[in-house]
CSV table of C-alpha atoms and ligand atoms in Angstrom, one decimal:
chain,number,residue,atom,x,y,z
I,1,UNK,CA,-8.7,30.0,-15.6
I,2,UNK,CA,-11.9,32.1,-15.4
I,3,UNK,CA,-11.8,35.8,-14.3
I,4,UNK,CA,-14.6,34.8,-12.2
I,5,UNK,CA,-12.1,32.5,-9.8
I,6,UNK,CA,-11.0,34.2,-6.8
I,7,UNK,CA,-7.5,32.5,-7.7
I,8,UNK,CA,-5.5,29.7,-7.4
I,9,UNK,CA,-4.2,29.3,-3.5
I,10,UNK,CA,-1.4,27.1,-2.3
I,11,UNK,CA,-2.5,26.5,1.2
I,12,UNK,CA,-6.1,24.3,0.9
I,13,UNK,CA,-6.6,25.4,4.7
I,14,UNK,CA,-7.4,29.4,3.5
I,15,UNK,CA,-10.4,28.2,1.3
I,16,UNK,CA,-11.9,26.2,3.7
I,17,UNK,CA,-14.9,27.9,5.5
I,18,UNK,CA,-14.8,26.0,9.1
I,19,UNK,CA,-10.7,28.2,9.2
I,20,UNK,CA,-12.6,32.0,7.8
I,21,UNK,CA,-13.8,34.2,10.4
I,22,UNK,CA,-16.6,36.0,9.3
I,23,UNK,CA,-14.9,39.0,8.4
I,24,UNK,CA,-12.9,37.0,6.2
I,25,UNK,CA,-16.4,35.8,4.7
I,26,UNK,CA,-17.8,39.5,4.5
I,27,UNK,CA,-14.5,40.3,2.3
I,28,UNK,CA,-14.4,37.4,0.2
I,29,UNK,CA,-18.1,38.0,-1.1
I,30,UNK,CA,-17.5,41.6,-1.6
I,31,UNK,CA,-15.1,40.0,-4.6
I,32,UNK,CA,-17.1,36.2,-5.0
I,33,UNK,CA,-20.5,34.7,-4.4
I,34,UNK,CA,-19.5,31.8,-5.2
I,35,UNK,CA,-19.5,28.5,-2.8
I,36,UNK,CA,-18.7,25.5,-2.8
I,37,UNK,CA,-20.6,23.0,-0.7
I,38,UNK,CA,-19.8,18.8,-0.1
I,39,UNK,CA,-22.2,16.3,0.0
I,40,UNK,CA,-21.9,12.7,1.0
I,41,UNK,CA,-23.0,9.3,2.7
I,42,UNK,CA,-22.3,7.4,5.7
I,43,UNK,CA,-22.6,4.1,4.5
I,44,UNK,CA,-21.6,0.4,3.8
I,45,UNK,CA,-19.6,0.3,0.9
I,46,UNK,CA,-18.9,-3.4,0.3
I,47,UNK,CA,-16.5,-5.9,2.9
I,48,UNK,CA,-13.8,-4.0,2.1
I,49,UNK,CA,-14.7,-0.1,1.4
I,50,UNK,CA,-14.9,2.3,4.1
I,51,UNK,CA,-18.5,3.4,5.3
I,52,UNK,CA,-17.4,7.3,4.4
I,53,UNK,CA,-16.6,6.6,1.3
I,54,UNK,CA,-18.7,9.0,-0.3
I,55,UNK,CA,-18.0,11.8,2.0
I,56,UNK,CA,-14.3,11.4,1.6
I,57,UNK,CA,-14.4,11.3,-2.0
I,58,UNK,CA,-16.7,14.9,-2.5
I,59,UNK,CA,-15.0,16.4,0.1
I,60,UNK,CA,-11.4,15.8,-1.4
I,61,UNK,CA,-12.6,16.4,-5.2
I,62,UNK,CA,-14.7,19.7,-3.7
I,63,UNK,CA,-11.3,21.0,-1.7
I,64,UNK,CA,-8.9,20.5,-4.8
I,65,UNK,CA,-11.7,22.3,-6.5
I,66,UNK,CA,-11.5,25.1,-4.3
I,67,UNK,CA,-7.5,25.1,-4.1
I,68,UNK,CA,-7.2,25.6,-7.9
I,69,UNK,CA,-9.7,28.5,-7.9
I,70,UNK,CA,-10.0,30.0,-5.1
I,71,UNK,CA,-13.5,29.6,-4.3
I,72,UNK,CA,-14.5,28.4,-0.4
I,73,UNK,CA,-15.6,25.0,0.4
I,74,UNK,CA,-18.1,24.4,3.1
I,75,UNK,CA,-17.5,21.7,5.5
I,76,UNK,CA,-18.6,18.6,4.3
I,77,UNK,CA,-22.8,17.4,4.6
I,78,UNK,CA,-21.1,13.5,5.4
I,79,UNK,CA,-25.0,12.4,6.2
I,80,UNK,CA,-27.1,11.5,3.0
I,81,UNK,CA,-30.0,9.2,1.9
I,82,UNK,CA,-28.9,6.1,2.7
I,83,UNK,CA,-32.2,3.9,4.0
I,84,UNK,CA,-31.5,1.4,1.1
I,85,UNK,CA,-27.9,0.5,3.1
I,86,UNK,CA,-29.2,0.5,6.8
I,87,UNK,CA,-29.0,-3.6,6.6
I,88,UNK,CA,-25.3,-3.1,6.9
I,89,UNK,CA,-24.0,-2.3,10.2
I,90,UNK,CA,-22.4,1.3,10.5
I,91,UNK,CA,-24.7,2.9,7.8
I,92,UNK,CA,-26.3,6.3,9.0
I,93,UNK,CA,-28.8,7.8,6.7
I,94,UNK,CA,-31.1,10.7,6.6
I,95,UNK,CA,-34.4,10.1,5.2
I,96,UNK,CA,-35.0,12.2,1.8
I,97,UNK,CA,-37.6,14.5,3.7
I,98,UNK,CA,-34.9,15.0,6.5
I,99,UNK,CA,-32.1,15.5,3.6
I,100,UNK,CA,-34.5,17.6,1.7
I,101,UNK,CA,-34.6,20.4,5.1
I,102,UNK,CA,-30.6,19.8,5.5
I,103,UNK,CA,-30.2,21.2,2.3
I,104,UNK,CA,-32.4,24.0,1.9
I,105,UNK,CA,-31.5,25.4,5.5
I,106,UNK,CA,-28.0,25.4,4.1
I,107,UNK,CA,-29.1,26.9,0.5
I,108,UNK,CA,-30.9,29.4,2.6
I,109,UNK,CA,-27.8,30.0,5.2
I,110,UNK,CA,-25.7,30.8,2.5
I,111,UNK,CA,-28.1,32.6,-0.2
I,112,UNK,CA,-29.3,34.8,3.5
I,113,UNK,CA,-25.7,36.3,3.6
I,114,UNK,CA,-25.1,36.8,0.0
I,115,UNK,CA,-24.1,33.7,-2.2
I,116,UNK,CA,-25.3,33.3,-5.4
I,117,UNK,CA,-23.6,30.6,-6.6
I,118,UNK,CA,-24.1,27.3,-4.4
I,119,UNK,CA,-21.7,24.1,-6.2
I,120,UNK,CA,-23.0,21.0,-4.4
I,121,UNK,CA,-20.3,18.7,-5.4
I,122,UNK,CA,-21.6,15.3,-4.5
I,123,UNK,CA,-20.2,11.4,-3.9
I,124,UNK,CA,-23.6,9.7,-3.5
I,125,UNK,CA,-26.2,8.4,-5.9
I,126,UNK,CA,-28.8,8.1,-3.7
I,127,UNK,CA,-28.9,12.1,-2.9
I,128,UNK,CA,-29.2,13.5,-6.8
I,129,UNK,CA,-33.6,13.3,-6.4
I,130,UNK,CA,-33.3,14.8,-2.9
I,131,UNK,CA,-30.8,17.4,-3.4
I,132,UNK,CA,-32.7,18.7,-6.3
I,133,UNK,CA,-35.8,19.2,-4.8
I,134,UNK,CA,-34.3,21.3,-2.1
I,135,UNK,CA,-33.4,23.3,-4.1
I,136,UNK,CA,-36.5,23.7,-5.9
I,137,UNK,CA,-37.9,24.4,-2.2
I,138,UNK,CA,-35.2,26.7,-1.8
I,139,UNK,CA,-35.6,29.1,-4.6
I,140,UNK,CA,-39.3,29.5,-3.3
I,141,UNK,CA,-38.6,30.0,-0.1
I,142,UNK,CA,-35.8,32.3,-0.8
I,143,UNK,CA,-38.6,34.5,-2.8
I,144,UNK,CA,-41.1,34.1,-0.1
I,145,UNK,CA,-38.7,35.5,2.3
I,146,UNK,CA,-37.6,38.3,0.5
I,147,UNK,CA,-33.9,37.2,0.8
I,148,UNK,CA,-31.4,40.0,-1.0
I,149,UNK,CA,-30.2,37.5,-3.4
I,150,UNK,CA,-33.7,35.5,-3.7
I,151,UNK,CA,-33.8,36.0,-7.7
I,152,UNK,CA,-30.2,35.4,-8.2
I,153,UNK,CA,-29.7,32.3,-5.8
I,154,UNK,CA,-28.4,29.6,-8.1
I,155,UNK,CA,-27.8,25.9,-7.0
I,156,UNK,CA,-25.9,23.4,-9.2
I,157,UNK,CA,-25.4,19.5,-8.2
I,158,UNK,CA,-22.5,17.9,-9.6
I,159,UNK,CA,-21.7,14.1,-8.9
I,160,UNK,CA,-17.6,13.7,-9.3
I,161,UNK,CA,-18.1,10.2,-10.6
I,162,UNK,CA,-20.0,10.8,-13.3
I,163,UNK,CA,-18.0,13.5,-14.9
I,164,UNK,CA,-17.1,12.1,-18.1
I,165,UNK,CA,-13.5,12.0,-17.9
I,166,UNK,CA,-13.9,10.2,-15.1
I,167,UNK,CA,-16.0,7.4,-16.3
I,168,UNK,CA,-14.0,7.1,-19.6
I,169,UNK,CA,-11.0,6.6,-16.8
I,170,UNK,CA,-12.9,3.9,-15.0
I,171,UNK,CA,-14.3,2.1,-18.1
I,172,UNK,CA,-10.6,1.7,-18.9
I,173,UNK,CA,-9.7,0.7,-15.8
I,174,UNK,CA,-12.1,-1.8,-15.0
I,175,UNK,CA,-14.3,-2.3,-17.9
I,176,UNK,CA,-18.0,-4.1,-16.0
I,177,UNK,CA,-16.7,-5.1,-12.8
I,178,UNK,CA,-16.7,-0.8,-12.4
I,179,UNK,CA,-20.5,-2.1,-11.1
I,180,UNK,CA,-22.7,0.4,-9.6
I,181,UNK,CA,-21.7,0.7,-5.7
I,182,UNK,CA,-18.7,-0.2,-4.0
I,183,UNK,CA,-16.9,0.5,-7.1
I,184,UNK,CA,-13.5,0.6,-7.6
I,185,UNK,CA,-12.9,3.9,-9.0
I,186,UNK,CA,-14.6,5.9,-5.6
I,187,UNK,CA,-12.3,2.9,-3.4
I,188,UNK,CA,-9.4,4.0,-5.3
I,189,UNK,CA,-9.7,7.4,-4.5
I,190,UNK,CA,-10.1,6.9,-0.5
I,191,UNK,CA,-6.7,4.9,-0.6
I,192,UNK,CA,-5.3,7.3,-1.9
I,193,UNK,CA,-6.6,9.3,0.6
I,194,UNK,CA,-6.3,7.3,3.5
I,195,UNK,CA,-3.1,5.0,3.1
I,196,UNK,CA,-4.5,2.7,5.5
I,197,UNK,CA,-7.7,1.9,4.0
I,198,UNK,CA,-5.3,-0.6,1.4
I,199,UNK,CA,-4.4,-2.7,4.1
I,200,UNK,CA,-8.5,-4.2,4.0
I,201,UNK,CA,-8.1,-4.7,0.5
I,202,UNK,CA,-8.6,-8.6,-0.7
I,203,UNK,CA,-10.0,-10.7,-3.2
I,204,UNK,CA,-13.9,-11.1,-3.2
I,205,UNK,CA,-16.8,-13.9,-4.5
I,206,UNK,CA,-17.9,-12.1,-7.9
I,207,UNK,CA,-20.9,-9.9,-7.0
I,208,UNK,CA,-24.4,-10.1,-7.3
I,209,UNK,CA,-25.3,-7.9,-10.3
I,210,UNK,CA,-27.1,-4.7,-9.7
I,211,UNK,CA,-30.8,-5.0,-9.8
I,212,UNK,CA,-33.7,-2.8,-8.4
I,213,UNK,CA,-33.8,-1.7,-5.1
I,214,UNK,CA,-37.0,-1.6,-2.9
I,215,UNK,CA,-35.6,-1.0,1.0
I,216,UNK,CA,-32.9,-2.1,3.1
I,217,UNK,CA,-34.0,-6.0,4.0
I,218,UNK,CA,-34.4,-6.6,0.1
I,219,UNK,CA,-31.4,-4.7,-0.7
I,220,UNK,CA,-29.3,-7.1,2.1
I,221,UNK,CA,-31.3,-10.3,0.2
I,222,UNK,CA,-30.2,-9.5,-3.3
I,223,UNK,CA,-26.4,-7.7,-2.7
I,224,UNK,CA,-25.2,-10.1,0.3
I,225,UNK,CA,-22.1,-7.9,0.9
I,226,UNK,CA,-23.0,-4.9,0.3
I,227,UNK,CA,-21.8,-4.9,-3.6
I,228,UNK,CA,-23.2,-4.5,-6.5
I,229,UNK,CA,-21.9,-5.3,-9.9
I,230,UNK,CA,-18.6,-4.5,-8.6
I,231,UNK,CA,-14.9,-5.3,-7.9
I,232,UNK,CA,-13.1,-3.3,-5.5
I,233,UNK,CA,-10.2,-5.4,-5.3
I,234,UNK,CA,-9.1,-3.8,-8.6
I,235,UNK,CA,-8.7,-0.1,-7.0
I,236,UNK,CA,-5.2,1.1,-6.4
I,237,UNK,CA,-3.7,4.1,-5.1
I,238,UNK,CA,-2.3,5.3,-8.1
I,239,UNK,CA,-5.4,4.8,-9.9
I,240,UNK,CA,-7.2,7.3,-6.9
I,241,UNK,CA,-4.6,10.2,-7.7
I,242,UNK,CA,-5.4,9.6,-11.4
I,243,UNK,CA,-8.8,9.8,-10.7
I,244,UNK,CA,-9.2,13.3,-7.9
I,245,UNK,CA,-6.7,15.2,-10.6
I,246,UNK,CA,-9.8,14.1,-13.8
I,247,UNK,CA,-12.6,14.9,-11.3
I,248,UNK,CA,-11.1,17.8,-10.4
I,249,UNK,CA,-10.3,19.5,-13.3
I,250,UNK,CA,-13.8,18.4,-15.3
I,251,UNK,CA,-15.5,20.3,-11.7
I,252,UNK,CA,-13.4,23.0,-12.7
I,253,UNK,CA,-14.5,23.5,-16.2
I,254,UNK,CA,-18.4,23.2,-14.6
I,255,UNK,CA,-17.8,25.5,-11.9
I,256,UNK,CA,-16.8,28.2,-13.9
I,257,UNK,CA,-19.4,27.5,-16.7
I,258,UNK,CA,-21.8,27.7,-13.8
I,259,UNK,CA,-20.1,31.1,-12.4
I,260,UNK,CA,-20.4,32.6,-16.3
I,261,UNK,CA,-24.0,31.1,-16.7
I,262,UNK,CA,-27.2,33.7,-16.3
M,301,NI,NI1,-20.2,5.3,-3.0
């Protein structure tokens, strides 16, 4: 455990930023500038897979983050760059230049009062471009506005699923029919989540494979259900513990690499 971590905590509810009153806040950064912020998507994730898929997952891997180190976690950002999904019923996306504001407001929110360190820990593909370039915005407007912290302001994206134990875990698991959305590593980590998600579960047609993606008509025309590559039927419970505890712990390691990096 890095000297840099507030500390481990038992109760999740005292790092979480929506329960602090600002006080609370003002005395937390007089020891840490470090934050933790949730990004998601509010989308279709297959027949089966719920549409918050992606917000459930970062938000559960950013809070067990946070409980293991002490470090607040901002509510979660559940809105992300979705137009490729909006042919599917229940989607809600942001377009990247509304996402792009979103996320530099909050950089500049946060970095305004004091934080340095900004850990965007993200469920969702389809924000990595976006996210990044707000924070390119942000570190220039942070500088034009003469902001206390503008040269120390630091932002760091890191998408849970792709941390490597994580994909070793799912390779494993599922070998190809992993795919590339709807897959059944993030579905096995929202039932274990969310119990009642497993009762949708069921076998499905095999998938179309994944191919490219040019807006949400063609992406309904190529991926009928909302899948590609994928099997979710595969995902358990079990395998969604497995999976939170190796996301968790690789965010860990990268959070305090980031809170020891110049
Ligand atoms: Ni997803």
């Amino acid at each position: 455990m890095s000297a840099h971590f507030p500390g481990r905590v038992e109760d999740v509810s005292s790092i979480r930023l929506d329960l602090r009153s600002w006080t609370e806040v003002d005395d937390y950064l007089k020891k840490c500038q470090a934050i933790i912020l949730p990004i998601g998507s509010t989308e279709q994730h297959g027949p089966t897979g719920a549409i918050g898929t992606d917000a459930l997952t970062a938000e559960a891997v950013a809070l067990e983050v946070g409980r293991r180190t002490g470090v607040l976690v901002t509510p979660t950002q559940a809105f992300g760059m979705a137009e490729h999904h909006l042919g599917f019923p229940g989607t809600m996306s942001l377009q990247p230049s509304t996402l792009l504001a979103v996320l530099h407001d909050l950089v500049l929110s946060l970095a305004g009062n004091g934080f340095e360190r900004i850990f965007v820990v993200n469920g969702h593909g389809g924000n990595i471009a976006t996210a990044k370039a707000a924070f390119a915005q942000a570190y220039g407007s942070a500088l034009t506005r003469s902001l206390p912290v503008s040269s120390k302001v630091r932002c760091r994206l890191v998408n849970w699923f792709t941390a490597t134990p994580v994909y070793l875990h799912a390779r494993d698991l599922y070998g190809d029919r992993e795919g590339q959305h709807a897959t059944p590593s993030e579905i096995s980590l929202t039932l274990h989540l969310q119990p009642s998600l497993v009762t949708k579960q069921r076998p499905l047609p095999e998938p179309s494979p994944a191919g490219p993606i040019h807006g949400p008509d063609d992406f309904r025309l190529r991926h009928p259900d909302g899948r590609m590559g994928s099997d979710p039927y595969l995902a358990k419970p079990e395998h969604g513990k497995d999976f939170l505890e190796k996301a968790a712990s690789a965010l860990t390691e990268d959070l305090s690499n980031f809170l020891q990096s110049s």
